C-alpha positions as a printed Julia matrix, in Angstrom:
350×3 Matrix{Float64}:
 -193.08  55.75  79.1
 -195.58  54.42  76.62
 -193.13  54.88  73.72
 -191.28  52.0   75.52
 -193.6   49.72  75.02
 -193.29  47.78  71.34
 -196.98  47.83  70.65
 -197.67  51.66  71.05
 -195.33  52.62  68.44
 -197.91  52.53  65.33
 -200.56  54.62  68.18
 -197.94  57.3   68.55
 -197.31  57.47  64.82
 -200.56  58.15  64.28
 -201.21  60.06  66.81
 -198.38  62.71  65.82
 -199.36  63.05  62.67
 -202.94  63.79  63.44
 -201.54  66.25  66.34
 -199.07  68.17  63.94
 -201.68  68.26  61.13
 -204.27  70.18  62.69
 -202.43  73.53  64.16
 -200.41  73.08  61.44
 -196.87  70.64  60.64
 -194.84  73.26  62.02
 -195.8   72.47  65.69
 -194.2   69.2   64.68
 -190.86  70.29  64.84
 -191.35  71.74  68.34
 -193.31  68.63  69.48
 -190.48  66.42  67.91
 -187.38  68.79  69.76
 -189.58  68.14  72.88
 -189.34  64.33  72.18
 -185.52  64.2   71.16
 -184.73  66.6   75.0
 -185.87  64.11  76.86
 -183.49  61.34  74.97
 -180.3   60.64  77.22
 -177.71  59.96  74.46
 -175.35  58.49  76.79
 -177.65  55.64  77.57
 -179.5   55.41  74.43
 -180.89  51.52  74.98
 -182.5   52.85  78.55
 -185.13  54.97  75.98
 -184.87  53.5   73.04
 -188.7   53.4   71.86
 -188.61  57.35  72.5
 -185.7   57.23  70.33
 -187.94  55.28  67.66
 -190.9   57.28  67.74
 -188.47  60.38  67.12
 -187.31  58.57  64.18
 -190.88  57.92  62.99
 -192.05  61.59  63.86
 -189.02  62.57  61.84
 -189.86  60.29  58.65
 -193.22  61.91  59.05
 -192.12  65.67  58.98
 -189.56  64.78  56.48
 -192.68  63.6   53.6
 -193.83  66.68  54.15
 -191.01  68.76  52.77
 -190.6   71.34  55.79
 -187.78  73.75  56.25
 -186.3   71.68  59.07
 -183.49  73.82  61.31
 -180.2   72.71  61.43
 -180.62  72.06  65.45
 -183.4   69.6   65.01
 -181.67  67.63  62.64
 -178.34  67.79  64.52
 -180.37  66.56  67.57
 -181.69  63.35  65.72
 -178.62  62.57  63.89
 -176.6   62.46  67.3
 -179.56  59.92  69.12
 -178.84  57.88  65.77
 -174.72  57.65  65.67
 -175.18  56.74  69.65
 -177.67  53.97  69.13
 -174.93  52.63  66.6
 -171.58  53.48  68.87
 -173.23  51.73  71.7
 -175.0   48.76  69.84
 -178.38  48.97  70.43
 -180.65  46.13  69.78
 -179.91  44.95  65.84
 -183.68  45.75  63.92
 -183.73  48.87  66.36
 -180.33  50.14  65.23
 -181.31  49.07  61.38
 -184.43  51.54  61.52
 -181.86  53.99  63.18
 -179.55  54.21  60.77
 -181.97  54.08  57.82
 -183.05  57.52  59.28
 -179.32  58.66  59.87
 -179.07  58.09  56.24
 -182.26  60.34  55.48
 -180.95  63.37  57.68
 -177.36  63.26  56.76
 -174.21  60.77  58.14
 -171.72  62.68  59.04
 -169.23  59.84  58.46
 -170.32  58.96  54.73
 -169.6   61.59  52.22
 -171.25  61.24  48.78
 -168.51  62.69  46.71
 -165.31  59.81  46.37
 -162.97  62.95  45.46
 -163.5   63.89  49.62
 -160.23  62.26  51.23
 -162.83  61.29  53.72
 -164.02  58.65  51.89
 -160.98  56.58  51.52
 -158.78  54.44  53.74
 -155.23  53.62  53.15
 -153.73  49.63  52.8
 -149.92  50.01  53.86
 -147.34  49.0   51.42
 -146.0   45.68  52.78
 -146.47  41.76  52.9
 -149.53  40.22  53.22
 -150.64  36.53  53.23
 -152.99  35.26  50.89
 -154.91  32.37  49.98
 -156.25  29.25  52.68
 -155.27  25.64  51.88
 -158.0   24.53  54.52
 -160.73  26.35  52.33
 -159.59  24.92  49.03
 -160.24  21.69  51.04
 -163.64  22.2   52.24
 -165.15  23.93  48.84
 -164.18  22.95  45.16
 -160.46  24.16  45.14
 -161.18  27.0   43.33
 -162.83  29.13  45.91
 -159.87  30.09  47.22
 -156.41  31.14  46.09
 -153.38  29.18  46.61
 -151.4   29.89  49.88
 -148.93  32.8   48.87
 -147.61  36.2   49.95
 -147.7   39.2   48.27
 -145.98  42.67  48.63
 -147.1   45.94  48.14
 -144.07  48.39  47.69
 -146.3   51.3   47.77
 -149.71  51.95  49.84
 -152.96  52.11  48.09
 -156.81  53.01  49.31
 -159.82  51.49  49.41
 -162.99  53.43  49.92
 -164.43  53.05  53.54
 -167.4   51.97  53.0
 -169.19  49.56  49.98
 -170.35  52.24  47.34
 -173.62  53.29  48.72
 -176.56  54.61  47.32
 -175.51  57.9   47.44
 -172.34  57.42  45.85
 -173.8   55.75  43.26
 -176.69  58.45  42.43
 -173.92  61.12  41.42
 -172.94  58.94  38.71
 -176.89  58.1   37.34
 -177.65  61.95  37.67
 -173.85  62.96  35.63
 -175.27  60.98  32.97
 -172.66  57.88  33.03
 -175.09  55.56  31.46
 -175.08  57.45  28.65
 -171.48  57.89  28.19
 -169.74  55.22  26.14
 -166.1   56.16  27.32
 -166.77  55.12  30.4
 -167.72  51.45  29.2
 -165.89  48.54  28.53
 -166.94  47.49  25.16
 -168.52  44.49  26.07
 -170.33  46.15  28.93
 -171.57  48.74  26.52
 -172.99  46.31  24.02
 -174.53  44.84  27.16
 -176.37  48.04  28.32
 -177.26  48.73  25.06
 -178.99  45.57  24.19
 -180.42  45.43  27.98
 -181.33  49.36  27.58
 -179.89  49.75  30.96
 -180.01  52.92  32.68
 -180.0   52.76  36.66
 -179.35  49.67  39.07
 -181.77  46.63  39.38
 -183.23  47.88  42.44
 -183.16  51.36  42.25
 -186.54  52.3   42.75
 -186.63  49.88  45.66
 -187.41  51.34  49.0
 -186.47  48.08  50.77
 -182.88  48.45  48.89
 -182.73  52.15  47.92
 -181.41  54.21  51.32
 -178.81  56.62  50.78
 -176.54  54.83  52.92
 -177.25  51.32  52.18
 -174.76  50.08  49.63
 -175.69  50.2   46.17
 -176.89  46.46  44.72
 -178.33  45.18  41.42
 -175.03  46.1   39.67
 -173.33  44.02  36.99
 -169.47  44.19  37.13
 -170.07  46.55  34.09
 -171.73  49.23  35.96
 -169.36  48.99  38.46
 -166.46  49.35  36.34
 -167.83  52.3   34.65
 -168.73  54.0   37.92
 -164.89  53.82  38.74
 -163.5   55.0   35.9
 -165.99  57.9   35.92
 -165.05  58.24  39.36
 -161.63  58.6   38.95
 -160.59  55.41  40.43
 -160.84  51.08  39.91
 -162.38  48.27  41.4
 -159.58  46.47  43.54
 -157.53  42.91  42.74
 -158.73  40.45  44.42
 -155.14  40.04  46.19
 -155.66  43.88  47.15
 -159.04  43.04  48.7
 -157.85  40.53  50.45
 -154.8   41.64  51.81
 -156.56  44.85  52.93
 -159.36  42.33  54.92
 -157.21  40.22  56.35
 -154.42  42.66  57.09
 -150.85  42.23  58.22
 -151.69  39.42  60.89
 -153.41  37.35  58.2
 -156.56  36.72  59.9
 -159.4   34.16  58.83
 -162.17  36.93  59.12
 -161.67  40.74  59.69
 -161.59  41.11  63.36
 -159.67  37.93  64.42
 -159.28  34.15  63.21
 -162.84  33.26  64.91
 -166.42  33.91  64.31
 -168.23  36.61  66.47
 -171.87  36.38  66.54
 -173.82  39.45  65.85
 -170.43  40.99  64.23
 -171.85  41.46  60.24
 -174.91  41.47  58.3
 -175.29  37.57  57.28
 -178.11  35.29  56.83
 -177.19  35.04  61.04
 -178.46  38.03  61.24
 -182.09  37.54  60.07
 -182.48  40.68  58.27
 -183.54  39.46  54.76
 -182.17  42.97  53.3
 -178.53  44.72  53.33
 -178.16  47.28  56.28
 -176.94  51.54  56.14
 -173.03  51.12  55.9
 -171.26  51.45  59.45
 -173.58  49.74  61.99
 -170.94  47.3   62.64
 -168.22  49.61  64.04
 -166.73  46.55  65.48
 -165.62  44.78  62.16
 -163.89  46.96  60.4
 -160.89  45.77  58.95
 -157.68  47.01  60.73
 -157.29  49.4   57.48
 -160.19  50.76  58.7
 -162.48  49.67  55.71
 -166.19  48.82  56.94
 -168.21  46.06  55.66
 -165.41  43.71  54.06
 -167.69  40.74  55.77
 -171.19  40.42  54.83
 -173.9   42.66  53.39
 -172.87  42.46  50.04
 -170.28  40.48  47.88
 -168.13  43.08  46.39
 -166.78  42.71  42.64
 -163.2   42.92  42.27
 -161.26  43.72  38.83
 -160.4   40.28  38.41
 -161.48  37.4   36.1
 -162.07  34.42  37.99
 -160.1   31.71  35.74
 -157.98  34.05  33.21
 -157.02  31.02  31.49
 -160.49  30.34  30.59
 -163.17  32.27  28.76
 -162.3   35.65  27.07
 -163.17  38.41  29.03
 -166.8   39.39  27.36
 -168.32  36.41  29.28
 -165.89  35.09  31.75
 -166.97  34.96  35.53
 -165.55  38.05  37.59
 -164.86  37.66  41.51
 -166.42  38.78  44.19
 -165.8   38.52  47.79
 -166.69  39.24  51.28
 -169.81  37.28  52.19
 -173.43  38.89  51.88
 -176.6   39.27  54.24
 -177.87  35.97  52.48
 -174.89  33.98  53.1
 -173.58  31.83  56.05
 -171.05  33.37  58.32
 -168.04  30.96  56.89
 -168.2   32.52  53.56
 -167.51  35.77  55.36
 -163.75  34.49  55.76
 -161.75  36.62  53.93
 -160.2   34.19  51.95
 -163.25  33.07  50.54
 -163.7   33.72  46.56
 -167.07  33.49  44.54
 -167.7   34.43  40.74
 -170.29  34.75  38.25
 -170.34  36.54  35.25
 -170.43  39.82  34.81
 -174.08  40.62  33.63
 -175.57  39.29  37.41
 -177.29  41.72  38.97
 -178.01  40.24  42.34
 -179.92  42.25  45.27
 -176.71  40.87  47.29
 -174.4   41.93  44.95
 -172.38  45.52  44.99
 -168.44  46.61  44.97
 -165.99  48.82  46.33
 -163.64  51.12  45.01
 -159.51  51.43  45.06
 -157.27  53.59  43.71
 -153.13  53.9   43.99
């Protein structure tokens, strides 16, 4: 099949659009259904080119705002999910995951009031801090080694907050509700005339299931107040990431190639959540290594500046950082006004 030849992909996309445009766009539904029927979802790698061409065809139909049958959406959804579960080639996996976000990823709920949005971190004693990191970097880039005990379990959002989840806050008028904002954050919002995240209208970053980026600490805090939750403390974050075993990384104590989205992956962008299923923390939280640095509630140095300008803690590394920065004990900090393309956040609740 020519679909399995990479240099035919653009041609096939053009031919699909041209063929279905003349008899009418409704014909595209039948043609796409025929394409999807050929794909063996048990062996996606064997027909990966056809899977990508099917995603291209679906994008064309979605852009026409057609009323697509549930069965057709379900077929493509199954193909996209299988590509993630079977770990197909990374760039193809990212493309199919972006399409999955458009047709609806059943693993990611947009409403944080849904229990499916959360995972539970068990009560117990956990190790945090790392003496070796303190020697390797400036000593402030890891906590002092200690154990922390949580008398009760707490919850973290299963994924970093996505664009789809954050959209509800924007549409609900969260940027205009002063009661949701820290006093200093409201002053900043008013002064800068901020009404949405910094990359909100950029297609490279605004896929429904990509982590929301370009959000300051103030915006992350306001969202959490609106959603009835909060930002995690950094000790909660680290305990959840390292698990009861106190691993250096989410999965164990050694780095694994291709396990998450760091500079090593060479993608140059955030990935939709959940495409690295083998790097979930013990508690079930995904993306706690790579993809985006995640804001925590803590000030980096509580004894320093007052809380209007003091650096806030971020955890987890990101798509533009080296793998060693994904160690669970690494901490980073910037002032709360920073809104970069590798800064996002995760929610917590007790």
